[in-house]
Tab-separated table of C-alpha atoms in Angstrom:
chain	number	residue	atom	x	y	z
A	1	UNK	CA	190.731	189.820	261.837
A	2	UNK	CA	191.717	188.740	258.341
A	3	UNK	CA	191.238	185.043	257.560
A	4	UNK	CA	192.471	183.385	254.371
A	5	UNK	CA	191.056	180.087	253.162
A	6	UNK	CA	192.290	177.928	250.316
A	7	UNK	CA	190.240	175.293	248.562
A	8	UNK	CA	190.886	172.492	247.821
A	9	UNK	CA	193.396	171.418	250.459
A	10	UNK	CA	194.850	168.892	248.033
A	11	UNK	CA	194.539	168.300	244.313
A	12	UNK	CA	195.874	165.522	242.106
A	13	UNK	CA	195.796	165.902	238.318
A	14	UNK	CA	197.330	164.180	235.292
A	15	UNK	CA	200.124	165.938	233.457
A	16	UNK	CA	198.967	168.422	230.846
A	17	UNK	CA	195.741	169.370	232.580
A	18	UNK	CA	194.805	172.984	233.220
A	19	UNK	CA	193.819	173.680	236.818
A	20	UNK	CA	192.545	176.376	239.140
A	21	UNK	CA	193.430	176.934	242.777
A	22	UNK	CA	191.137	179.068	244.900
A	23	UNK	CA	191.788	181.554	247.673
A	24	UNK	CA	189.268	183.570	249.665
A	25	UNK	CA	189.759	186.254	252.291
A	26	UNK	CA	187.344	187.772	254.767
A	27	UNK	CA	188.409	191.441	254.775
A	28	UNK	CA	188.379	193.031	251.315
A	29	UNK	CA	190.506	195.987	252.478
A	30	UNK	CA	193.742	194.483	251.213
A	31	UNK	CA	196.807	196.147	249.774
A	32	UNK	CA	197.953	193.242	247.654
A	33	UNK	CA	197.752	189.473	247.306
A	34	UNK	CA	200.698	187.157	246.705
A	35	UNK	CA	200.819	183.574	245.512
A	36	UNK	CA	203.750	181.472	246.700
A	37	UNK	CA	205.036	178.013	245.986
A	38	UNK	CA	206.442	175.859	248.795
A	39	UNK	CA	208.332	172.658	248.144
A	40	UNK	CA	208.511	170.088	250.973
A	41	UNK	CA	210.758	171.283	253.795
A	42	UNK	CA	211.771	174.337	251.819
A	43	UNK	CA	211.170	178.073	251.779
A	44	UNK	CA	208.562	180.083	249.954
A	45	UNK	CA	209.044	181.141	246.352
A	46	UNK	CA	207.019	184.159	245.266
A	47	UNK	CA	205.095	183.458	242.072
A	48	UNK	CA	202.874	186.471	241.498
A	49	UNK	CA	201.859	189.653	243.290
A	50	UNK	CA	198.582	191.367	242.437
A	51	UNK	CA	198.073	194.875	243.725
A	52	UNK	CA	194.621	195.791	244.992
A	53	UNK	CA	193.999	197.991	241.936
A	54	UNK	CA	194.765	195.144	239.524
A	55	UNK	CA	192.489	192.367	238.271
A	56	UNK	CA	195.119	189.860	237.183
A	57	UNK	CA	198.777	189.091	236.707
A	58	UNK	CA	200.464	186.596	234.409
A	59	UNK	CA	203.814	184.873	234.515
A	60	UNK	CA	204.467	182.147	231.984
A	61	UNK	CA	201.907	179.374	232.490
A	62	UNK	CA	200.541	181.036	235.619
A	63	UNK	CA	197.687	183.517	235.751
A	64	UNK	CA	196.344	184.965	238.972
A	65	UNK	CA	193.124	186.916	239.220
A	66	UNK	CA	191.780	189.092	242.005
A	67	UNK	CA	188.215	190.081	242.809
A	68	UNK	CA	188.699	192.260	245.846
A	69	UNK	CA	185.040	193.078	246.378
A	70	UNK	CA	184.091	189.421	246.684
A	71	UNK	CA	187.248	188.484	248.564
A	72	UNK	CA	188.480	185.940	246.044
A	73	UNK	CA	191.562	185.113	244.035
A	74	UNK	CA	192.335	182.252	241.695
A	75	UNK	CA	195.609	180.850	240.435
A	76	UNK	CA	195.320	179.245	237.030
A	77	UNK	CA	198.054	176.853	235.946
A	78	UNK	CA	198.069	175.926	232.279
A	79	UNK	CA	199.407	172.654	230.893
A	80	UNK	CA	200.518	171.340	234.273
A	81	UNK	CA	203.825	169.456	234.591
A	82	UNK	CA	205.165	167.091	237.276
A	83	UNK	CA	207.584	169.853	238.290
A	84	UNK	CA	204.587	171.959	239.314
A	85	UNK	CA	203.957	169.558	242.198
A	86	UNK	CA	204.222	171.608	245.400
A	87	UNK	CA	202.065	173.395	247.945
A	88	UNK	CA	200.671	176.698	246.712
A	89	UNK	CA	200.077	179.396	249.300
A	90	UNK	CA	197.964	182.519	249.027
A	91	UNK	CA	198.751	185.499	251.254
A	92	UNK	CA	197.164	188.937	251.613
A	93	UNK	CA	198.667	192.156	252.873
A	94	UNK	CA	196.326	194.599	254.576
A	95	UNK	CA	198.507	197.705	254.511
A	96	UNK	CA	200.640	196.927	257.552
A	97	UNK	CA	203.241	195.035	255.525
A	98	UNK	CA	202.501	191.763	257.292
A	99	UNK	CA	201.213	188.887	255.188
A	100	UNK	CA	198.294	186.718	256.304
A	101	UNK	CA	198.545	183.256	254.785
A	102	UNK	CA	196.144	180.511	253.860
A	103	UNK	CA	196.968	176.929	254.681
A	104	UNK	CA	197.741	176.098	251.076
A	105	UNK	CA	196.710	173.684	248.367
A	106	UNK	CA	198.955	170.658	247.907
A	107	UNK	CA	199.176	169.971	244.180
A	108	UNK	CA	200.362	166.671	242.722
A	109	UNK	CA	200.809	166.414	238.957
A	110	UNK	CA	201.083	162.802	237.864
A	111	UNK	CA	203.204	161.888	234.815
B	1	UNK	CA	219.578	186.481	241.309
B	2	UNK	CA	219.852	187.937	244.844
B	3	UNK	CA	218.277	185.837	247.556
B	4	UNK	CA	217.622	185.801	251.271
B	5	UNK	CA	219.860	183.380	253.151
B	6	UNK	CA	219.353	181.867	256.598
B	7	UNK	CA	221.587	179.992	259.013
B	8	UNK	CA	221.545	177.423	260.416
B	9	UNK	CA	219.242	175.298	258.273
B	10	UNK	CA	218.455	173.111	261.282
B	11	UNK	CA	218.799	173.766	265.021
B	12	UNK	CA	218.107	171.384	267.864
B	13	UNK	CA	218.036	172.811	271.367
B	14	UNK	CA	216.956	171.936	274.883
B	15	UNK	CA	213.926	173.601	276.422
B	16	UNK	CA	214.931	176.744	278.266
B	17	UNK	CA	217.999	177.417	276.133
B	18	UNK	CA	218.530	180.564	274.089
B	19	UNK	CA	218.741	180.345	270.303
B	20	UNK	CA	219.695	182.913	267.696
B	21	UNK	CA	218.505	182.484	264.144
B	22	UNK	CA	220.375	184.418	261.499
B	23	UNK	CA	219.309	185.917	258.203
B	24	UNK	CA	221.012	187.902	255.482
B	25	UNK	CA	218.342	189.862	253.596
B	26	UNK	CA	218.724	190.975	249.999
B	27	UNK	CA	221.295	193.754	250.061
B	28	UNK	CA	219.255	196.765	248.884
B	29	UNK	CA	216.134	195.818	250.831
B	30	UNK	CA	214.956	198.005	253.681
B	31	UNK	CA	212.122	196.040	255.295
B	32	UNK	CA	212.715	192.780	257.140
B	33	UNK	CA	210.362	190.179	258.571
B	34	UNK	CA	210.239	186.976	260.549
B	35	UNK	CA	207.496	184.403	260.067
B	36	UNK	CA	207.107	180.914	261.447
B	37	UNK	CA	205.321	177.761	260.349
B	38	UNK	CA	204.485	175.075	262.861
B	39	UNK	CA	204.365	171.688	261.157
B	40	UNK	CA	201.102	171.262	259.277
B	41	UNK	CA	199.881	174.772	260.065
B	42	UNK	CA	199.747	178.140	258.340
B	43	UNK	CA	202.692	180.466	257.979
B	44	UNK	CA	202.299	183.100	260.721
B	45	UNK	CA	203.694	186.624	260.919
B	46	UNK	CA	205.963	187.346	263.899
B	47	UNK	CA	207.539	190.764	263.403
B	48	UNK	CA	208.507	193.396	260.862
B	49	UNK	CA	211.542	195.662	261.175
B	50	UNK	CA	212.407	198.920	259.457
B	51	UNK	CA	214.907	201.671	260.105
B	52	UNK	CA	216.423	199.783	263.046
B	53	UNK	CA	213.209	199.362	264.958
B	54	UNK	CA	210.235	197.053	265.142
B	55	UNK	CA	207.471	198.245	262.845
B	56	UNK	CA	204.829	195.725	263.845
B	57	UNK	CA	204.673	192.553	265.906
B	58	UNK	CA	202.101	189.840	266.402
B	59	UNK	CA	200.766	188.549	269.698
B	60	UNK	CA	203.062	185.549	269.267
B	61	UNK	CA	206.086	187.866	269.506
B	62	UNK	CA	206.188	188.164	273.287
B	63	UNK	CA	209.020	189.162	275.612
B	64	UNK	CA	210.982	186.002	274.959
B	65	UNK	CA	211.532	187.090	271.353
B	66	UNK	CA	213.783	189.878	270.122
B	67	UNK	CA	215.190	191.006	266.786
B	68	UNK	CA	218.319	192.867	265.912
B	69	UNK	CA	220.241	194.143	262.947
B	70	UNK	CA	223.739	193.976	264.440
B	71	UNK	CA	225.526	195.152	261.303
B	72	UNK	CA	224.728	196.222	257.749
B	73	UNK	CA	223.947	192.757	256.486
B	74	UNK	CA	222.594	190.446	259.203
B	75	UNK	CA	219.140	190.315	260.765
B	76	UNK	CA	218.670	188.044	263.777
B	77	UNK	CA	215.812	186.535	265.752
B	78	UNK	CA	216.593	185.583	269.343
B	79	UNK	CA	214.433	183.336	271.467
B	80	UNK	CA	215.582	183.749	275.060
B	81	UNK	CA	214.157	180.680	276.761
B	82	UNK	CA	212.823	178.186	274.266
B	83	UNK	CA	209.644	176.214	274.855
B	84	UNK	CA	208.486	173.003	273.233
B	85	UNK	CA	205.847	174.963	271.302
B	86	UNK	CA	208.557	177.100	269.676
B	87	UNK	CA	209.434	174.122	267.477
B	88	UNK	CA	208.708	175.325	263.949
B	89	UNK	CA	210.229	176.437	260.671
B	90	UNK	CA	211.282	180.075	260.958
B	91	UNK	CA	211.371	182.137	257.780
B	92	UNK	CA	213.092	185.453	257.245
B	93	UNK	CA	211.824	187.728	254.483
B	94	UNK	CA	212.729	191.110	253.059
B	95	UNK	CA	211.224	193.677	250.726
B	96	UNK	CA	212.689	196.638	248.940
B	97	UNK	CA	210.441	199.499	249.926
B	98	UNK	CA	208.085	199.937	252.834
B	99	UNK	CA	204.883	201.847	252.966
B	100	UNK	CA	203.207	203.189	249.896
B	101	UNK	CA	204.646	200.901	247.257
B	102	UNK	CA	203.201	197.409	247.143
B	103	UNK	CA	206.242	195.201	247.231
B	104	UNK	CA	206.921	191.520	246.915
B	105	UNK	CA	208.316	189.900	250.044
B	106	UNK	CA	211.176	187.504	249.310
B	107	UNK	CA	211.583	184.594	251.668
B	108	UNK	CA	214.634	182.672	252.781
B	109	UNK	CA	214.831	178.856	252.895
B	110	UNK	CA	214.023	178.743	256.602
B	111	UNK	CA	215.568	177.414	259.809
B	112	UNK	CA	213.928	174.336	261.239
B	113	UNK	CA	214.013	174.658	265.033
B	114	UNK	CA	213.377	171.633	267.223
B	115	UNK	CA	213.041	172.155	270.966
B	116	UNK	CA	213.422	169.012	273.078
């Protein structure tokens, strides 16, 4: 059974800092990995999708990497801003279309 | 930009009552999903739906749950006899293509269900 773990559970940084969020998964036979952002009491906003054949994806200040063989992904956020404060979720798809989620990392960027 | 919409945003019900949660997926999408998130816990998969039938369901999705696409735009989740433990945020999601193409799932804003 696929398990997804995200470390750290919470992270507080000053504005402008670069940061890395970590995601690990137990079964490397994944189809893709998605990073989402969740604001309090709100839905999930898709940030990046990395297919299993890819090593990384970039969108603006965000860069996600995938090392399928070791079961790891990282989300790098450059020059963090207070508006980046949210919970970041990692989810993997194992070929059956369903996503298996981690519990998330709650990020606070302090002005 | 097209988005998934869900109604109602909040629903309060008494234990044992039936509730129907509604979703309008993105119009050209073919694959639909329901997930739930109990407060403080992970988002969990409930069911996927394609071509007017359930594609996959989790062990959470027991006989008290059902899904339906009653017309060309709506996708509903029905809980027949709600329990206290059904209290959660329910998310609908959709994706454009099933199967071979790795597709982003787009999520709605959720319906917060509270069972008293």
